[in-house]
Amino acid sequence: MNSTAQRVEPGSELPPRPPAVDAEGRVLLKSMTLDELEVWVTKTLGEKRFRARQLWAWLHNRRVSDFEEMTDLSKAFRQRLSDGARIDALRLESVHEASDGTRKILWRTDADAVIESVWIPTPNRVTLCISSQVGCAINCQFCLTARMGLRAHLNTAEIVDQVVQVRRMYEEERRLTNVVFMGMGEPLHNPDNVIPATRILYDRQGLDLSARRITLSTSGLVPQIRRFGAESRARLAVSLNATTNEVRDWIMPINRRYPLEELMSALESFPLRKGERITFEYVLLKDVNDSLDDARRILRLTAHIPCKINLIPFNPHPGTEFVPSPPEQIEAFRALLSSRHASVTVRETRGDDRMAACGQLGSPGPRQPKRMDPPEAFRTHIRPSDAPRGPAGDAR
């Protein structure tokens, strides 16, 4: 049972990775954990280890953008860094503010791709939603990003830089308290870059975010869930969204590879510290997954997993065939779960007037992956679409 599982403290037992480099061969400094930076500074540059810790503090704690600001480093060391390394991995493209104060931030990568982060201020916290890929390969039917297909993995520096630059931009206005890997992409489809990024974010000598306030959301890649549990202290959220394999096969084709039984078994053994819980995210789609029978099945599926359930009203986007569940159905769904003593919340929709809400990120253009054919019983419940569809077995 996960309530008694022991979770390792990741760190030096993991072999150091080579740093990411740009097209000109310059090292992207934010691609490295502190241990990796120490190896690079001592082995490649021949400097003392304490220099790596000084550099780390300038990158992540003080968050400078110019090597000349690193005043406790020697001029010669700063010049070597300037010649062969880079501080920022992303270029700010634009910021779009919604009426509720949510800000959709567009970044341009070296490969000329645009990715998005979302800065979400609420009275008690400020959350940054960050991306892990350009596009996404998982093809969830209700998500706008899925229409892009997968175009590229972000490297660790590009992931971390979203947080560093946003703190540089907005820290004087509001302190960032939470980071969620719920932007563009499936984080655990890019584990070699995402998992080290989580460790960089909660490093006490750098950005010093609480690991309990960093959440990674996955569609359910079972082997990578196990790896994440062993290598990171960040929290886990699972995008559930259906309570039967028939429906989940349709709206989340990854379920054809890792069906509900296999997913739930992995989550039952996921290592949790005392007081930790897994979050189940559940996007409510009218007449698809919002019946009271679905609510009862959620209770059965999660009965042996310490968890909380986050109900998410569907945020429509152009071309979607799905319709949001009406507020009264969402409330009935929530009330049934609550009456059985489940920990359940309904997510407040924020940023939807700037296409910054959950499921609305990306600018896909023509749809890349094909739509999945719905099961026969659901074909009268969704809006028709002229977009090409994949065959029933197409799990792209």
Coordinates of C-alpha atoms in Angstrom, one line a residue:
M1 CA 0.0 0.0 0.0
N2 CA 1.3 3.5 -0.8
S3 CA 0.5 4.8 2.7
T4 CA 3.6 2.8 4.0
A5 CA 5.8 3.0 0.9
Q6 CA 9.2 4.6 1.3
R7 CA 10.3 7.3 -1.2
V8 CA 14.0 7.8 -1.9
E9 CA 15.6 11.2 -1.7
P10 CA 16.9 11.8 -5.2
G11 CA 20.2 13.3 -5.8
S12 CA 23.8 12.1 -6.0
E13 CA 22.8 8.5 -6.7
L14 CA 21.6 9.6 -10.2
P15 CA 24.3 9.8 -12.8
P16 CA 25.1 13.3 -14.0
R17 CA 23.7 14.2 -17.5
P18 CA 25.7 16.2 -20.0
P19 CA 24.4 19.8 -20.2
A20 CA 22.1 20.9 -23.0
V21 CA 23.8 23.1 -25.6
D22 CA 22.4 25.5 -28.2
A23 CA 23.1 25.5 -32.0
E24 CA 26.3 27.3 -31.4
G25 CA 27.5 24.8 -28.8
R26 CA 27.0 27.1 -25.8
V27 CA 26.0 25.4 -22.6
L28 CA 22.5 26.1 -21.3
L29 CA 23.2 26.6 -17.6
K30 CA 19.7 26.0 -16.4
S31 CA 19.7 22.5 -17.9
M32 CA 21.8 21.2 -15.0
T33 CA 20.9 20.2 -11.5
L34 CA 23.3 21.5 -8.8
D35 CA 25.3 18.2 -8.8
E36 CA 25.6 18.4 -12.5
L37 CA 26.7 22.0 -12.5
E38 CA 29.4 21.2 -9.9
V39 CA 30.7 18.4 -12.2
W40 CA 30.7 20.8 -15.2
V41 CA 32.4 23.6 -13.4
T42 CA 35.1 21.4 -11.8
K43 CA 35.7 18.9 -14.5
T44 CA 35.2 21.0 -17.7
L45 CA 36.2 24.5 -16.5
G46 CA 38.7 23.4 -13.8
E47 CA 37.2 25.7 -11.2
K48 CA 36.6 25.1 -7.4
R49 CA 33.3 23.5 -6.4
F50 CA 32.2 26.5 -4.4
R51 CA 32.3 28.5 -7.7
A52 CA 29.5 26.2 -9.0
R53 CA 27.4 27.0 -5.9
Q54 CA 28.0 30.8 -6.4
L55 CA 26.9 30.4 -10.1
W56 CA 23.9 28.4 -9.0
A57 CA 22.7 31.1 -6.7
W58 CA 23.0 33.8 -9.4
L59 CA 21.0 31.7 -11.8
H60 CA 18.2 30.5 -9.5
N61 CA 18.2 32.6 -6.4
R62 CA 19.0 36.0 -7.7
R63 CA 17.8 35.2 -11.2
V64 CA 20.1 37.6 -13.1
S65 CA 20.1 37.8 -16.9
D66 CA 23.7 39.0 -17.5
F67 CA 27.0 37.4 -16.4
E68 CA 28.4 40.9 -15.5
E69 CA 25.9 41.0 -12.6
M70 CA 27.6 38.0 -11.0
T71 CA 29.9 40.3 -9.0
D72 CA 31.5 37.7 -6.7
L73 CA 32.8 35.7 -9.7
S74 CA 36.2 36.7 -11.1
K75 CA 36.2 38.7 -14.3
A76 CA 38.1 35.9 -16.0
F77 CA 35.5 33.3 -14.9
R78 CA 32.6 35.6 -16.1
Q79 CA 34.3 36.0 -19.5
R80 CA 34.6 32.2 -19.9
L81 CA 31.0 31.8 -19.0
S82 CA 30.0 34.5 -21.4
D83 CA 32.0 32.9 -24.2
G84 CA 30.7 29.4 -23.7
A85 CA 27.4 29.4 -21.9
R86 CA 24.0 31.0 -21.7
I87 CA 21.8 32.1 -18.8
D88 CA 18.3 32.3 -20.5
A89 CA 17.0 29.5 -22.7
L90 CA 13.8 31.2 -23.8
R91 CA 12.9 34.6 -25.4
L92 CA 9.8 36.4 -24.2
E93 CA 7.3 36.7 -27.1
S94 CA 4.2 38.3 -25.6
V95 CA 2.0 38.5 -22.5
H96 CA -1.8 38.4 -22.7
E97 CA -3.8 39.4 -19.6
A98 CA -7.3 38.1 -19.0
S99 CA -10.0 40.0 -17.2
D100 CA -9.5 38.0 -14.0
G101 CA -5.7 38.8 -13.9
T102 CA -4.5 35.5 -15.4
R103 CA -1.6 36.1 -17.7
K104 CA -0.9 33.9 -20.7
I105 CA 2.9 34.1 -21.5
L106 CA 4.3 33.1 -24.8
W107 CA 7.9 32.1 -25.2
R108 CA 10.0 31.4 -28.3
T109 CA 12.5 28.6 -28.3
D110 CA 15.8 28.5 -30.2
A111 CA 14.0 26.2 -32.6
D112 CA 11.6 29.0 -33.3
A113 CA 8.7 27.2 -31.7
V114 CA 6.2 29.0 -29.4
I115 CA 5.3 27.6 -26.0
E116 CA 3.0 28.9 -23.3
S117 CA 2.9 29.4 -19.6
V118 CA 0.0 30.7 -17.5
W119 CA 0.4 32.9 -14.4
I120 CA -2.6 32.5 -12.2
P121 CA -3.0 34.8 -9.2
T122 CA -5.7 34.0 -6.6
P123 CA -6.1 35.6 -3.1
N124 CA -4.2 32.9 -1.3
R125 CA -1.6 31.8 -3.9
V126 CA 0.0 32.4 -7.2
T127 CA 0.3 29.4 -9.5
L128 CA 2.4 29.1 -12.7
C129 CA 1.3 26.5 -15.2
I130 CA 4.3 25.5 -17.3
S131 CA 4.8 23.5 -20.5
S132 CA 7.0 20.4 -21.0
Q133 CA 6.7 19.9 -24.8
V134 CA 5.8 21.7 -28.0
G135 CA 2.5 20.1 -28.7
C136 CA 1.5 16.7 -27.3
A137 CA 1.4 13.1 -28.6
I138 CA -1.3 11.8 -26.3
N139 CA -4.2 13.0 -28.4
C140 CA -6.8 13.6 -25.6
Q141 CA -9.9 14.4 -27.6
F142 CA -11.1 17.3 -25.5
C143 CA -7.7 19.2 -25.4
L144 CA -6.7 21.9 -27.9
T145 CA -3.0 21.2 -27.5
A146 CA -3.6 17.6 -28.7
R147 CA -4.5 19.0 -32.2
M148 CA -0.9 20.1 -32.7
G149 CA 0.6 16.6 -32.3
L150 CA 4.0 16.3 -30.8
R151 CA 6.5 18.8 -32.4
A152 CA 9.4 18.7 -29.9
H153 CA 10.4 17.9 -26.3
L154 CA 11.6 20.9 -24.3
N155 CA 15.0 20.5 -22.6
T156 CA 15.4 21.0 -18.9
A157 CA 16.6 24.6 -19.3
E158 CA 13.6 25.5 -21.4
I159 CA 11.3 24.1 -18.7
V160 CA 13.1 25.7 -15.7
D161 CA 13.5 29.0 -17.5
Q162 CA 9.7 29.5 -17.6
V163 CA 9.8 29.6 -13.8
V164 CA 13.0 31.7 -13.4
Q165 CA 11.9 34.3 -15.9
V166 CA 8.4 34.6 -14.5
R167 CA 9.8 35.1 -11.0
R168 CA 12.1 37.8 -12.5
M169 CA 9.2 39.5 -14.1
Y170 CA 6.5 39.4 -11.4
E171 CA 8.2 38.6 -8.0
E172 CA 7.9 42.2 -6.8
E173 CA 4.2 42.1 -7.7
R174 CA 3.2 38.7 -6.2
R175 CA 5.4 35.9 -4.9
L176 CA 5.1 32.7 -6.9
T177 CA 3.9 29.9 -4.5
N178 CA 2.9 26.9 -6.8
V179 CA 4.1 25.4 -10.0
V180 CA 2.1 22.9 -12.0
F181 CA 3.2 20.8 -15.0
M182 CA -0.2 21.2 -16.7
G183 CA 0.7 23.3 -19.7
M184 CA 1.5 22.0 -23.2
G185 CA 2.6 18.4 -23.4
E186 CA 2.6 15.2 -21.4
P187 CA 5.3 15.7 -18.8
L188 CA 6.1 12.0 -18.4
H189 CA 6.5 11.6 -22.1
N190 CA 9.7 13.8 -21.6
P191 CA 10.9 12.3 -18.3
D192 CA 14.7 12.8 -18.9
N193 CA 14.1 16.6 -18.9
V194 CA 11.1 17.0 -16.7
I195 CA 12.1 15.0 -13.7
P196 CA 15.5 16.9 -13.3
A197 CA 13.5 20.1 -13.7
T198 CA 11.4 19.3 -10.7
R199 CA 14.5 18.7 -8.6
I200 CA 15.9 22.1 -9.7
L201 CA 12.7 23.8 -8.8
Y202 CA 12.7 22.5 -5.2
D203 CA 16.4 22.8 -4.6
R204 CA 16.8 24.6 -1.2
Q205 CA 19.9 26.6 -2.5
G206 CA 18.2 27.8 -5.6
L207 CA 14.5 28.5 -6.5
D208 CA 13.5 26.8 -3.1
L209 CA 9.9 26.1 -4.0
S210 CA 8.3 23.6 -1.7
A211 CA 8.2 20.1 -3.3
R212 CA 4.6 19.9 -1.9
R213 CA 3.7 22.9 -4.1
I214 CA 5.1 21.4 -7.4
T215 CA 2.6 19.2 -9.1
L216 CA 3.1 17.1 -12.2
S217 CA 0.0 16.0 -14.1
T218 CA 0.1 12.9 -16.3
S219 CA -2.4 11.1 -18.6
G220 CA -1.3 7.8 -17.1
L221 CA 2.1 6.6 -18.5
V222 CA 2.5 3.7 -16.0
P223 CA 6.3 3.0 -16.3
Q224 CA 7.1 6.7 -16.1
I225 CA 4.8 7.1 -13.1
R226 CA 6.9 4.5 -11.3
R227 CA 10.1 6.3 -12.3
F228 CA 8.8 9.7 -11.2
G229 CA 7.9 8.2 -7.8
A230 CA 11.5 7.1 -7.4
E231 CA 13.3 10.2 -8.7
S232 CA 11.3 13.2 -7.6
R233 CA 9.6 14.6 -4.5
A234 CA 7.1 16.7 -6.5
R235 CA 3.4 15.8 -6.2
L236 CA 1.5 13.6 -8.7
A237 CA -1.8 14.4 -10.4
V238 CA -3.5 12.0 -12.8
S239 CA -5.8 13.1 -15.5
L240 CA -8.5 10.5 -15.1
N241 CA -11.5 11.9 -17.0
A242 CA -13.4 8.6 -17.5
T243 CA -14.5 5.7 -15.3
T244 CA -14.7 2.9 -17.9
N245 CA -12.1 1.7 -20.4
E246 CA -14.6 2.1 -23.2
V247 CA -14.9 5.9 -22.7
R248 CA -11.3 6.4 -21.7
D249 CA -10.1 4.5 -24.8
W250 CA -12.1 7.1 -26.8
I251 CA -11.3 10.4 -25.1
M252 CA -7.8 9.4 -23.9
P253 CA -6.3 6.9 -26.3
I254 CA -3.3 6.3 -24.0
N255 CA -5.8 4.1 -22.1
R256 CA -5.5 1.5 -24.8
R257 CA -1.9 1.0 -23.8
Y258 CA -2.3 1.5 -20.0
P259 CA -5.9 0.6 -19.2
L260 CA -7.6 1.7 -15.9
E261 CA -6.8 -1.5 -14.1
E262 CA -3.1 -1.2 -14.8
L263 CA -3.1 2.5 -14.0
M264 CA -4.9 2.1 -10.7
S265 CA -2.6 -0.7 -9.6
A266 CA 0.5 1.5 -10.2
L267 CA -1.1 4.3 -8.2
E268 CA -1.9 2.0 -5.3
S269 CA 1.8 1.3 -5.0
F270 CA 3.0 4.9 -5.7
P271 CA 5.2 6.1 -2.8
L272 CA 3.7 8.8 -0.7
R273 CA 5.0 10.6 2.3
K274 CA 2.9 11.1 5.4
G275 CA -0.1 13.4 4.6
E276 CA 0.5 13.3 0.8
R277 CA -2.3 12.4 -1.6
I278 CA -2.6 11.8 -5.4
T279 CA -4.8 14.3 -7.2
F280 CA -7.3 12.9 -9.7
E281 CA -8.3 15.5 -12.3
Y282 CA -11.6 15.0 -14.0
V283 CA -12.8 17.1 -16.9
L284 CA -16.6 17.0 -17.0
L285 CA -18.1 16.5 -20.5
K286 CA -21.8 16.7 -21.0
D287 CA -23.4 13.2 -21.5
V288 CA -20.0 11.6 -21.8
N289 CA -18.5 11.2 -18.3
D290 CA -20.7 13.2 -16.0
S291 CA -23.4 10.8 -14.8
L292 CA -23.9 9.9 -11.2
D293 CA -22.9 6.3 -12.1
D294 CA -19.6 7.8 -13.2
A295 CA -19.3 9.4 -9.8
R296 CA -19.9 6.1 -8.1
R297 CA -17.3 4.4 -10.2
I298 CA -14.8 7.0 -9.3
L299 CA -15.3 6.1 -5.6
R300 CA -14.7 2.5 -6.4
L301 CA -11.6 3.1 -8.6
T302 CA -10.0 5.3 -5.9
A303 CA -11.1 3.4 -2.8
H304 CA -7.5 2.2 -2.0
I305 CA -5.6 5.3 -3.0
P306 CA -5.1 8.3 -0.7
C307 CA -6.4 11.0 -3.0
K308 CA -8.4 14.1 -3.7
I309 CA -10.6 14.7 -6.7
N310 CA -10.5 17.9 -8.7
L311 CA -13.5 18.3 -11.0
I312 CA -12.8 20.6 -13.9
P313 CA -15.5 22.3 -16.0
F314 CA -14.7 21.8 -19.6
N315 CA -13.4 24.9 -21.4
P316 CA -14.6 24.9 -25.0
H317 CA -12.4 25.8 -27.9
P318 CA -13.0 26.2 -31.7
G319 CA -13.7 22.9 -33.4
T320 CA -14.4 20.8 -30.3
E321 CA -17.2 18.3 -30.4
F322 CA -17.7 18.3 -26.7
V323 CA -20.0 20.4 -24.5
P324 CA -19.5 21.5 -20.9
S325 CA -21.5 19.8 -18.2
P326 CA -24.2 22.2 -16.9
P327 CA -23.5 23.7 -13.5
E328 CA -26.3 21.7 -11.8
Q329 CA -24.9 18.4 -13.1
I330 CA -21.4 19.4 -11.8
E331 CA -22.9 20.2 -8.4
A332 CA -24.8 16.9 -8.3
F333 CA -21.6 15.0 -9.2
R334 CA -19.6 16.9 -6.6
A335 CA -22.3 16.4 -3.9
L336 CA -22.5 12.6 -4.4
L337 CA -18.7 12.3 -4.1
S338 CA -18.7 14.5 -1.0
S339 CA -21.6 12.6 0.6
R340 CA -19.3 9.5 0.5
H341 CA -16.6 11.4 2.3
A342 CA -14.4 11.9 -0.8
S343 CA -12.1 15.0 -0.8
V344 CA -13.5 16.9 -3.8
T345 CA -13.1 20.4 -5.2
V346 CA -14.4 22.1 -8.4
R347 CA -11.7 24.0 -10.2
E348 CA -12.5 27.7 -10.9
T349 CA -12.2 28.5 -14.6
R350 CA -9.6 31.3 -15.0
G351 CA -8.2 32.9 -18.1
D352 CA -10.7 31.5 -20.6
D353 CA -11.3 34.9 -22.3
R354 CA -7.6 34.8 -23.3
M355 CA -7.6 31.0 -24.2
A356 CA -5.5 30.5 -21.1
A357 CA -7.7 28.0 -19.3
C358 CA -7.2 24.3 -18.8
G359 CA -7.2 22.5 -22.2
Q360 CA -7.0 25.8 -24.2
L361 CA -3.2 26.2 -24.7
G362 CA -1.5 26.1 -28.1
S363 CA -2.1 27.4 -31.6
P364 CA -2.4 24.1 -33.6
G365 CA -3.7 25.2 -37.0
P366 CA -5.0 22.1 -39.0
R367 CA -5.5 19.1 -36.7
Q368 CA -2.6 16.7 -36.8
P369 CA -3.7 13.5 -35.0
K370 CA -7.1 12.2 -36.2
R371 CA -10.1 12.4 -34.1
M372 CA -11.1 9.1 -32.5
D373 CA -14.5 7.5 -33.3
P374 CA -16.8 7.6 -30.3
P375 CA -18.4 4.4 -29.0
E376 CA -21.9 3.8 -30.6
A377 CA -23.7 4.7 -27.4
F378 CA -22.2 8.2 -27.4
R379 CA -22.6 9.3 -31.0
T380 CA -25.9 11.1 -30.5
H381 CA -24.5 13.0 -27.4
I382 CA -21.7 15.0 -29.1
R383 CA -21.6 17.7 -31.7
P384 CA -20.9 16.6 -35.2
S385 CA -17.5 17.5 -36.7
D386 CA -16.2 17.5 -40.2
A387 CA -12.6 16.7 -39.1
P388 CA -11.2 13.4 -40.2
R389 CA -11.5 10.6 -37.7
G390 CA -9.2 7.7 -36.9
P391 CA -10.4 4.1 -36.8
A392 CA -11.5 2.6 -33.5
G393 CA -8.1 1.1 -33.0
D394 CA -6.1 4.2 -33.8
A395 CA -4.4 5.2 -30.6
R396 CA -2.2 7.9 -32.0

